[in-house]
Coordinates of C-alpha atoms in Angstrom, one line a residue:
X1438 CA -159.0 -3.1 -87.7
X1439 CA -157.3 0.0 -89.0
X1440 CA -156.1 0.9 -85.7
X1441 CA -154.8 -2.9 -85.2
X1442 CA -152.8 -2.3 -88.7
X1443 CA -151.1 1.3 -87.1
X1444 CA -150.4 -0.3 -84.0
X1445 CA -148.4 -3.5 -85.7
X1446 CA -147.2 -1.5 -88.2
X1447 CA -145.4 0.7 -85.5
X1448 CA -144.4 -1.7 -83.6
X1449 CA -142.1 -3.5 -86.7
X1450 CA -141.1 0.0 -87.6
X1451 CA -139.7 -0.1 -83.4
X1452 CA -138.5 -3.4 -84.1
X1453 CA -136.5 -2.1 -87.0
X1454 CA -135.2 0.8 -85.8
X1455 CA -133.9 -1.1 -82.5
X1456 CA -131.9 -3.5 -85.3
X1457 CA -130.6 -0.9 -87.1
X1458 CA -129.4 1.0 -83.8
X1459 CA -128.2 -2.7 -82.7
X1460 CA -126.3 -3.5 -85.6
X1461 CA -124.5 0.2 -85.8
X1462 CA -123.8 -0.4 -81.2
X1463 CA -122.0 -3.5 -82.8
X1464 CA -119.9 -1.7 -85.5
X1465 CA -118.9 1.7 -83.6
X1466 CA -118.1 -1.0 -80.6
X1467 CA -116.1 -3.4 -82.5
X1468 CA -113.9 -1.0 -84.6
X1469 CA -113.1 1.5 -81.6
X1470 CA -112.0 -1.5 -79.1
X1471 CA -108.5 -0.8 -77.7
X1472 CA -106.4 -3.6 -77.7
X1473 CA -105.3 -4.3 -74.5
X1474 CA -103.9 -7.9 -73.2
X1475 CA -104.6 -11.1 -74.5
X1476 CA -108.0 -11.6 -76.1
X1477 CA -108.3 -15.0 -75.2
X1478 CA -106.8 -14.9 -71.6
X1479 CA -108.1 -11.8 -70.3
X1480 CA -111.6 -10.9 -69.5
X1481 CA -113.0 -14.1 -68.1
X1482 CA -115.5 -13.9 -65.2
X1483 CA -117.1 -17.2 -63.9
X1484 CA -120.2 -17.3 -61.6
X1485 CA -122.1 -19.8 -60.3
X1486 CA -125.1 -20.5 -57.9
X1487 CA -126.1 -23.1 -55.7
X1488 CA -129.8 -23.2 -54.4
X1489 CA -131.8 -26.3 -52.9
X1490 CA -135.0 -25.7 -50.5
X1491 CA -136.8 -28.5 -48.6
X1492 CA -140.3 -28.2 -47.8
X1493 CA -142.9 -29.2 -45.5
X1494 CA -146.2 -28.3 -46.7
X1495 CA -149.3 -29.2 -45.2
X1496 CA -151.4 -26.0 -46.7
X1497 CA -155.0 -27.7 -47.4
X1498 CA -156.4 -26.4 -43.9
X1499 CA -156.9 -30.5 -43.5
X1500 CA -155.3 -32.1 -40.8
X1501 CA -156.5 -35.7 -42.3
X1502 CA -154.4 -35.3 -45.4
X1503 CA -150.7 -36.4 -44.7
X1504 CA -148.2 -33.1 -45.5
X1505 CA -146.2 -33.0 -48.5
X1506 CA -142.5 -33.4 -48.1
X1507 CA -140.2 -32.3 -51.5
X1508 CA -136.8 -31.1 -52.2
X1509 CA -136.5 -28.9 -55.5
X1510 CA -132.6 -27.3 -56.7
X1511 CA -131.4 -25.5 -58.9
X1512 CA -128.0 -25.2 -59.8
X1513 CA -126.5 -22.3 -62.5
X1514 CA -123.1 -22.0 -63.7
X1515 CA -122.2 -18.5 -65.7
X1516 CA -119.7 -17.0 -67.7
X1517 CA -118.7 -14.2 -69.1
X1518 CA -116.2 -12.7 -71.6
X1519 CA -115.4 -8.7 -72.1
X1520 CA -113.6 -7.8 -75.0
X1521 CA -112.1 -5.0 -75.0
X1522 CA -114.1 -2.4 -72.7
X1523 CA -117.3 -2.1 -74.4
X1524 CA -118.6 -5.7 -75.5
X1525 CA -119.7 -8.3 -73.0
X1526 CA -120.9 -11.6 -74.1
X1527 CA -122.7 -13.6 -70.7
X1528 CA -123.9 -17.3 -70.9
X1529 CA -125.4 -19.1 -68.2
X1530 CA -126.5 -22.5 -68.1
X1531 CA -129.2 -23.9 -65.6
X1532 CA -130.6 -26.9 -64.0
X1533 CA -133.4 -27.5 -62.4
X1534 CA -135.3 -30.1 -60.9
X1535 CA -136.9 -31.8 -57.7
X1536 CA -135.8 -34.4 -55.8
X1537 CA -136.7 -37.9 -57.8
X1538 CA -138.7 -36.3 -60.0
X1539 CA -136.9 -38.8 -62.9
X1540 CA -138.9 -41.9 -61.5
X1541 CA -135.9 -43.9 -62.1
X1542 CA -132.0 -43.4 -61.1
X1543 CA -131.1 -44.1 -64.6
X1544 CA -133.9 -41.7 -66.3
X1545 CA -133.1 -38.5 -67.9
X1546 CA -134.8 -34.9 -67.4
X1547 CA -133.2 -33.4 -70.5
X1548 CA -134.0 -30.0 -68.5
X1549 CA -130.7 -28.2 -69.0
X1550 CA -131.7 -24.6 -69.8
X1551 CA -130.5 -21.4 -71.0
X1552 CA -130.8 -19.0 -67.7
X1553 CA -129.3 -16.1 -69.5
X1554 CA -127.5 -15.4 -72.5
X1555 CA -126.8 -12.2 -74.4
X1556 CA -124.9 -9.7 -76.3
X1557 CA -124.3 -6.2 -74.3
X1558 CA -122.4 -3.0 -76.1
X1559 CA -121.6 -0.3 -73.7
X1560 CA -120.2 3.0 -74.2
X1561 CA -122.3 2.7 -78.1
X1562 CA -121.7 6.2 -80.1
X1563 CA -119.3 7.2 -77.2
X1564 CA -122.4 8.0 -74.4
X1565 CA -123.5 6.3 -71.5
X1566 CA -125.5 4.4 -74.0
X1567 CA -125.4 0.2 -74.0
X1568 CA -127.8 -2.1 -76.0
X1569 CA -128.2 -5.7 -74.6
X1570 CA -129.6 -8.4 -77.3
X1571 CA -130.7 -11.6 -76.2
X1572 CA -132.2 -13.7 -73.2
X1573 CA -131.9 -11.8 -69.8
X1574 CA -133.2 -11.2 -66.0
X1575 CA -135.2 -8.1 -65.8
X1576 CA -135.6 -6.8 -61.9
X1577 CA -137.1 -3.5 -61.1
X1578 CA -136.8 -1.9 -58.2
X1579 CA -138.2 -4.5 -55.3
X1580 CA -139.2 -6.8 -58.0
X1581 CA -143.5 -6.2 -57.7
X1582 CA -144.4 -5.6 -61.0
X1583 CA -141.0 -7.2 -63.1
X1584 CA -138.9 -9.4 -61.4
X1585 CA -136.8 -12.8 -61.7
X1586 CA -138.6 -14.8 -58.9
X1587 CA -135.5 -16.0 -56.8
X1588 CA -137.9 -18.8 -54.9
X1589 CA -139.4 -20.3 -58.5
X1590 CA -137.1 -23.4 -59.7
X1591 CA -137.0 -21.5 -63.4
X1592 CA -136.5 -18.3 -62.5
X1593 CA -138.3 -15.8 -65.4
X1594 CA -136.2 -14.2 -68.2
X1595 CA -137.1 -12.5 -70.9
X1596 CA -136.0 -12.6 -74.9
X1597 CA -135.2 -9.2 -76.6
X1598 CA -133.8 -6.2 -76.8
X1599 CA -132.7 -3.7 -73.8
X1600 CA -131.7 -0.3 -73.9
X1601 CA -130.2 0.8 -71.4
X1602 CA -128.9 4.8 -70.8
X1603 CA -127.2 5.1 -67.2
X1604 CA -126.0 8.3 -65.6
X1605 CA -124.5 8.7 -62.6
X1606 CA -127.9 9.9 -60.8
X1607 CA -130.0 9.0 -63.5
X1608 CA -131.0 5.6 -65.1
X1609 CA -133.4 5.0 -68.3
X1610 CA -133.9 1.6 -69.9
X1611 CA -136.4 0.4 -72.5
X1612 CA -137.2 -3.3 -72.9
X1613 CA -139.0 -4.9 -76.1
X1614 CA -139.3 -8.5 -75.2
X1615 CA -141.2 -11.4 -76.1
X1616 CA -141.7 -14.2 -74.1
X1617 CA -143.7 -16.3 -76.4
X1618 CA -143.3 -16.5 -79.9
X1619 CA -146.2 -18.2 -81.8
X1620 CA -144.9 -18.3 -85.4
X1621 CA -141.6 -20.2 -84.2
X1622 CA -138.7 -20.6 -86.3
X1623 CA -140.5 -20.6 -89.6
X1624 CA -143.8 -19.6 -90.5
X1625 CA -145.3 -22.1 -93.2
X1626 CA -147.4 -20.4 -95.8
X1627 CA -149.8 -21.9 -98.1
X1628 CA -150.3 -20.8 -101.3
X1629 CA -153.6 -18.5 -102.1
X1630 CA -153.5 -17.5 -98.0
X1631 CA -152.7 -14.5 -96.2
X1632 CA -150.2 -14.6 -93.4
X1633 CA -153.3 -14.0 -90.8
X1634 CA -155.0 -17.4 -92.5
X1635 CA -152.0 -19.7 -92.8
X1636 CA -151.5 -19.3 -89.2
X1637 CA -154.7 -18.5 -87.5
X1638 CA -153.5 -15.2 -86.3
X1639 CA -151.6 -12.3 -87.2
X1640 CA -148.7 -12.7 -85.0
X1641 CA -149.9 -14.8 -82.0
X1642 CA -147.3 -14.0 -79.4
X1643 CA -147.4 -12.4 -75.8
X1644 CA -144.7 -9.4 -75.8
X1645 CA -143.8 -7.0 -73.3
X1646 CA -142.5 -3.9 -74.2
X1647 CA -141.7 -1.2 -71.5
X1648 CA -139.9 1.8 -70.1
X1649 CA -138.5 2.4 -66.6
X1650 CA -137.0 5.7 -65.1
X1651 CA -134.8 6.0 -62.4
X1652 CA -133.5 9.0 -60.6
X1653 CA -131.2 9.7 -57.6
X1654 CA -130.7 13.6 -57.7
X1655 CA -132.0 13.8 -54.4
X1656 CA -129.4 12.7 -51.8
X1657 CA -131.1 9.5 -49.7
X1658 CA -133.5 9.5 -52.4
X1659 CA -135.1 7.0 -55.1
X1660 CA -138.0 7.7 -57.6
X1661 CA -138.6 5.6 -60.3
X1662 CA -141.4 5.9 -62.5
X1663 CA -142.6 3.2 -64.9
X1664 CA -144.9 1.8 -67.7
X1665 CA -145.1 -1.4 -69.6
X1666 CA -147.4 -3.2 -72.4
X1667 CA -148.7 -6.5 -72.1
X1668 CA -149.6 -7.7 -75.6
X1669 CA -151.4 -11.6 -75.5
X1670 CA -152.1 -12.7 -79.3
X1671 CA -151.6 -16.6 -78.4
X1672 CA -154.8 -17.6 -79.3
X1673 CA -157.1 -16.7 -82.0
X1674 CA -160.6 -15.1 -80.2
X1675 CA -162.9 -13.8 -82.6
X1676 CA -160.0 -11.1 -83.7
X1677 CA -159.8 -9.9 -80.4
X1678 CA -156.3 -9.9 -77.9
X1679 CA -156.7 -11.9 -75.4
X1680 CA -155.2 -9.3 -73.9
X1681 CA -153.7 -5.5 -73.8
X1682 CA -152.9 -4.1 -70.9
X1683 CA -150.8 -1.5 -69.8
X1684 CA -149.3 -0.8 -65.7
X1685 CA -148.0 2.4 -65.3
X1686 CA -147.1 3.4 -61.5
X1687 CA -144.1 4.9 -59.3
X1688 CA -142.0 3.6 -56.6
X1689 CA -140.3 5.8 -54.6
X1690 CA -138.0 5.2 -51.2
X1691 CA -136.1 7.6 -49.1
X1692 CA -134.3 7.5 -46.0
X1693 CA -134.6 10.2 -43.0
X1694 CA -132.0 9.4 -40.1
X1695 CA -133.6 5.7 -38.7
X1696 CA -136.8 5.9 -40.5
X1697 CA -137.2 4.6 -44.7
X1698 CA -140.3 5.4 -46.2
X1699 CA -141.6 3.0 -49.0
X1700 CA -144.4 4.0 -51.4
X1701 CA -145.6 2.2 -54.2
X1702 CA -148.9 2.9 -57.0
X1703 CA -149.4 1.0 -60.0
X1704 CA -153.0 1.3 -62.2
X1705 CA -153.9 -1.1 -65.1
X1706 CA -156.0 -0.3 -68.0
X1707 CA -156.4 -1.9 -71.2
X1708 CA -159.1 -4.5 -72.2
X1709 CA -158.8 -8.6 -71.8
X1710 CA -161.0 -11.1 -73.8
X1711 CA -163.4 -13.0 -71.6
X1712 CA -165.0 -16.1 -72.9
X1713 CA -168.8 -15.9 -72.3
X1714 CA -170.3 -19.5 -73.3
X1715 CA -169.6 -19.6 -76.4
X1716 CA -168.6 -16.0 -76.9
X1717 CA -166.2 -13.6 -76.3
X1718 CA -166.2 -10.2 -74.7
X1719 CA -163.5 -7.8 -74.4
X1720 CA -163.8 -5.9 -71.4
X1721 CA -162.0 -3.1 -70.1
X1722 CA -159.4 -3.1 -67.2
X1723 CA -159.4 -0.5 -64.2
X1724 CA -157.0 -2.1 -61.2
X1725 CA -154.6 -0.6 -59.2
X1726 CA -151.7 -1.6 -56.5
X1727 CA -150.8 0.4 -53.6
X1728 CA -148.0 -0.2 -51.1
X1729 CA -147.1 2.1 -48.1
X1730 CA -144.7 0.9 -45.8
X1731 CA -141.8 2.2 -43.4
X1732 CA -138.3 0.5 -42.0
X1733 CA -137.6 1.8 -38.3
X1734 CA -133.9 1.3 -37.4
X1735 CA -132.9 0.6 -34.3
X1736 CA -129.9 -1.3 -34.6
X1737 CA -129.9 -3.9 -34.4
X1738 CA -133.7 -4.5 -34.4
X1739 CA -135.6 -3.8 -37.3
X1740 CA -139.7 -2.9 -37.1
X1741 CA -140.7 -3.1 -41.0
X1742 CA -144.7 -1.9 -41.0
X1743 CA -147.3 -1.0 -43.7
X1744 CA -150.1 -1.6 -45.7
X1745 CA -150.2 -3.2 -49.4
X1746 CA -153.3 -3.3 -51.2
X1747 CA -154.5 -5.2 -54.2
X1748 CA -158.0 -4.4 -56.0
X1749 CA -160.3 -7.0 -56.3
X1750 CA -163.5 -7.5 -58.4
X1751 CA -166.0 -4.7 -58.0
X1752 CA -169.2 -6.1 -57.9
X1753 CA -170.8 -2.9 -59.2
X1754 CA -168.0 -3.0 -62.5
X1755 CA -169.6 -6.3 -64.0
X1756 CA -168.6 -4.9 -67.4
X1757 CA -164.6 -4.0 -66.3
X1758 CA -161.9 -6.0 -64.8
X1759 CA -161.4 -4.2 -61.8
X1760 CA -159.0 -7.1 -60.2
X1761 CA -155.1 -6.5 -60.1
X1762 CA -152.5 -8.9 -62.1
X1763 CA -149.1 -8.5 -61.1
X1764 CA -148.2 -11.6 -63.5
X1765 CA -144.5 -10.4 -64.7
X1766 CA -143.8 -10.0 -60.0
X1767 CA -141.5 -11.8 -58.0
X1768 CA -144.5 -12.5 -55.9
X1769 CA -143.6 -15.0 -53.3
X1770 CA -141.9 -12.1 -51.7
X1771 CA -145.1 -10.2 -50.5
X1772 CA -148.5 -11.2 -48.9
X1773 CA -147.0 -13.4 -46.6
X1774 CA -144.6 -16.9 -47.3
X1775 CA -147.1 -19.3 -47.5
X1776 CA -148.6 -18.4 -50.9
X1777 CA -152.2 -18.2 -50.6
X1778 CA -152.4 -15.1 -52.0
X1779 CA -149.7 -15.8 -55.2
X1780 CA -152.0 -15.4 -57.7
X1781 CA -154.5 -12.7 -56.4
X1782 CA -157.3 -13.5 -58.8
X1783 CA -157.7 -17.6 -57.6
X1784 CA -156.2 -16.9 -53.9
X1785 CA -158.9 -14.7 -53.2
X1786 CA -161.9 -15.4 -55.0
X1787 CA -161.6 -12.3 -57.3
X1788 CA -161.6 -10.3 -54.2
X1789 CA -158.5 -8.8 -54.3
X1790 CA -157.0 -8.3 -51.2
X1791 CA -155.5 -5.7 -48.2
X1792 CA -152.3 -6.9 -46.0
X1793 CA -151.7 -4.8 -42.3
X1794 CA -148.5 -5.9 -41.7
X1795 CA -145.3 -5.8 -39.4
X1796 CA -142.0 -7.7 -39.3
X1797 CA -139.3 -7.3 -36.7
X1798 CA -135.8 -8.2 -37.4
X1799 CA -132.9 -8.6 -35.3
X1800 CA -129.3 -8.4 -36.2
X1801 CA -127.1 -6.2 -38.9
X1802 CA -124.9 -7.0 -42.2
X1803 CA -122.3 -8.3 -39.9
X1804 CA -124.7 -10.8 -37.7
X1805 CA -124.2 -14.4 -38.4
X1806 CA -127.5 -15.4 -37.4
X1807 CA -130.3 -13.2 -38.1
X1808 CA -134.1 -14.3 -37.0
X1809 CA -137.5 -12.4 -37.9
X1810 CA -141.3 -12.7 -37.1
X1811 CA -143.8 -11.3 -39.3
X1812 CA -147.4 -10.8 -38.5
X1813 CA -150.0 -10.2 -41.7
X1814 CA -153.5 -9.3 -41.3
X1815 CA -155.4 -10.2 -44.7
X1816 CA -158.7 -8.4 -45.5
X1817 CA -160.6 -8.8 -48.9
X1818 CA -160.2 -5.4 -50.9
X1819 CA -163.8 -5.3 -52.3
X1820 CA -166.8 -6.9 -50.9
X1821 CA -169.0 -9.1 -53.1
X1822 CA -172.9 -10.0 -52.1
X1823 CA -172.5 -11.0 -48.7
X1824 CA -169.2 -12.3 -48.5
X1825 CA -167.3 -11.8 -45.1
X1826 CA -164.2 -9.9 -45.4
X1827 CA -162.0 -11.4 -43.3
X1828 CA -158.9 -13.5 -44.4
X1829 CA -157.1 -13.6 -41.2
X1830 CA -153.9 -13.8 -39.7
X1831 CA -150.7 -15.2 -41.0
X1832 CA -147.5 -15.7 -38.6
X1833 CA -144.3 -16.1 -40.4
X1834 CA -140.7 -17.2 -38.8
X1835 CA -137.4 -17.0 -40.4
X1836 CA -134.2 -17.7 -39.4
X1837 CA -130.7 -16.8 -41.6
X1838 CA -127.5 -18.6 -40.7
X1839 CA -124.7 -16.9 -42.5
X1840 CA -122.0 -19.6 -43.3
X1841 CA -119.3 -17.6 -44.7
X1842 CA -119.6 -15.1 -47.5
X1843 CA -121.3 -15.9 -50.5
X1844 CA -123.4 -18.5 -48.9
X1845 CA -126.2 -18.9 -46.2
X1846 CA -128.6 -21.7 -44.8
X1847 CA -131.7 -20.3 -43.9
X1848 CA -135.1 -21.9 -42.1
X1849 CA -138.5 -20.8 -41.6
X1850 CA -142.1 -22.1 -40.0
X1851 CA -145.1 -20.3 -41.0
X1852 CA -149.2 -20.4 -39.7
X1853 CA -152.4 -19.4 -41.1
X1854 CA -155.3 -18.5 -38.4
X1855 CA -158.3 -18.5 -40.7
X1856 CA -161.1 -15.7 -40.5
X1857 CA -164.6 -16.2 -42.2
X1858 CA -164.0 -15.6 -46.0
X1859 CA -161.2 -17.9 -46.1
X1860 CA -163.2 -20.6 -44.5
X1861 CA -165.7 -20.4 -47.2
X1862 CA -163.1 -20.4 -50.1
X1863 CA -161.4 -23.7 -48.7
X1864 CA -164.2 -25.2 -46.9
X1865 CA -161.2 -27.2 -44.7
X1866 CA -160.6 -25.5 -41.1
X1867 CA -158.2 -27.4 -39.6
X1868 CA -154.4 -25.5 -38.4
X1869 CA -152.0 -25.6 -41.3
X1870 CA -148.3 -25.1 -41.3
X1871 CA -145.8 -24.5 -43.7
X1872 CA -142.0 -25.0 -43.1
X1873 CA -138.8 -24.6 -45.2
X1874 CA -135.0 -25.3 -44.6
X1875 CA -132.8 -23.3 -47.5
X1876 CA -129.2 -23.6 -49.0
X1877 CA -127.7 -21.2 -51.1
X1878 CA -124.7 -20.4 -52.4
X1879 CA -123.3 -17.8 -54.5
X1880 CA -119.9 -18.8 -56.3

């Protein structure tokens, strides 16, 4: 309990000092602008984005269930305003939606949304120094551990604070965000409670608070090392967290004449609440993530090949979490495009999992059509009782059509060829496919 109090007493004390430092960006900003053109003319950027995918999915390893057909889009139109050189204000509005999903031509979604929308002071105390404050898109490096998730219909932002301190070889941002908030707008008290009693928890939220490093010093090369805190208060369990968890790792790439190195580790620790029957037990976490793989140039193929793996349950760690949750990734862009292995934990039976891969590609930034093939071999990362270990074999096909700059049709057909663990997870063992035709558009 006492090192509960520390812990949220530091973090308001973080809170604070990030206002303070917020509110003084905002005054050295605002009273050192140069006045320069007209305000309310000059500094106008619009953006805009255009993105509609149609789908053919018949998944279920059950060729006696009819595929699904759907259409989702999502449209996004953005502005900005600078004034002066050191304040940038950004809103951008989204819709999203699939295809009929009203039930009526004359119903109403009401899903208009706030895609981003924030403050940003740059240049604050006269240092490379800039403080964003608000709602924003967070994408690290390839977008594993924290990334916007192009392919979801709502793509993930955060709420908070950023700062940000950029060099020209070095980058260093900090993030406090919350992306639930369970107090709301007003927290009701009742007389003769405590703050903890009138609302069943302290301060039941799920924040994420973080640092991430970046240096280039090294000509043709890229290290960034990071670490971020999962905090999960949303529900009241027996004054535990439901969960605390922590990923530090580094990601590193490099480029030697034709051949780019890729090398990625991440471990978790922390505890998570697990409800036992009527009980709940906080166990302790020990997962990692690791990611090896190499790009092969030669123009104007492409031979992308590597290993990723994901840690699954250890049978022999009943009293730790031992399975990896990448739950802030922009997953649909690794283990393979049909999905079966987007959330780790459920896709594989608490397995975890390890993905041999290779993808050739053929064409360069100037090619108008570019086509790839991808071949995944799936293995489960830790064997349980007498489980098989074997996934199988996943054969993806993509096809980009450039239409002119800024915007692209793209298509793409994917198979699963099932080995003896998957057959026992979906029971079904009938050929599936999956298939995809893409629009997007950048304005």
């Amino acid at each position: 309990m006492l090192l509960n109090l520390f812990y949220y007493r530091g973090l308001l004390m973080i809170r604070i000092f990030i206002i303070l430092i917020t509110i003084l960006a905002f005054t050295n900003t605002a009273f050192s602008q140069k006045e320069s053109g007209n305000i309310l003319t000059d500094g106008w950027k619009f953006s805009g984005l255009g993105h509609m995918t149609t789908q053919m999915d018949a998944k279920d390893f059950n060729s006696d269930t009819d595929p699904i057909s759907y259409t989702f889009m999502k449209v996004r139109l953005g502005v900005e305003k600078t004034l002066g050189e050191d304040i940038l204000f950004k809103v951008d509005i989204r819709d999203s939606r699939v295809w009929g999903s009203e039930g009526s031509p004359v119903e109403d979604l009401h899903n208009l949304d706030l895609q981003e929308g924030y403050l940003e002071f740059k240049n604050v105390f006269n240092s490379p120094l800039a403080i964003q404050a608000g709602r924003f898109i967070m994408n690290y490096d390839n977008g594993r551990f924290i990334g916007n998730s192009f392919w979801r219909m709502n793509e993930r932002a955060f709420d908070g604070l950023r700062l940000k301190y950029h060099t020209e070889k070095f980058k260093a941002e900090y993030f406090h965000t919350n992306h639930t908030s369970g107090p709301g707008y007003i927290l009701k008290i009742i007389p003769g409670k405590t703050y903890s009693e009138a609302s069943g928890n302290l301060d039941p939220s799920y924040g994420v608070y973080g640092l991430w490093l970046n240096t280039t010093a090294v000509k043709d090369n890229s290290i960034s090392l990071f670490s971020f805190f999962e905090n999960d208060r949303t529900q009241s369990l027996e004054d535990k967290d439901n969960l605390s968890r922590i990923t530090s790792g580094i990601h590193y790439n490099a480029t030697f004449g034709n051949i780019s190195p890729h090398f990625e580790f991440a471990y978790q620790m922390g505890t998570k609440t697990i409800a036992l029957g009527e009980t709940f037990v906080a166990k302790d976490i020990a997962a990692y993530l690791l990611s090896a793989t190499a790009d092969i140039k030669l123009k104007p193929l492409t031979i992308t090949a590597g290993i990723e793996m994901y840690s699954g349950q250890d049978p022999e760690e009943s009293d730790k979490i031992t399975l990896i949750d990448v739950y802030m990734g922009s997953k649909h862009k690794f283990l393979g495009l049909m999905d079966y292995f987007l959330a780790v934990g459920p896709g594989t039976a608490n397995h975890g999992v390890n993905d041999i891969f290779a993808t050739f590609k053929y064409g360069t930034k100037k090619s108008k059509w570019i086509p790839s093939i991808t071949f995944h071999h799936f293995m489960a990362n830790s064997s349980m009782d007498d489980d098989p270990t074997d996934f199988g074999q996943e054969i993806d096909l993509q096809l980009v059509y450039k239409i002119t700059k800024g915007a692209k049709l793209v298509g793409g057909a994917a198979t699963f060829l099932q080995g003896d663990l998957m057959k026992k997870i979906w029971v079904n063992e009938d050929m599936p496919y999956w298939a995809f035709l893409m629009t997007v558009v950048n304005l």
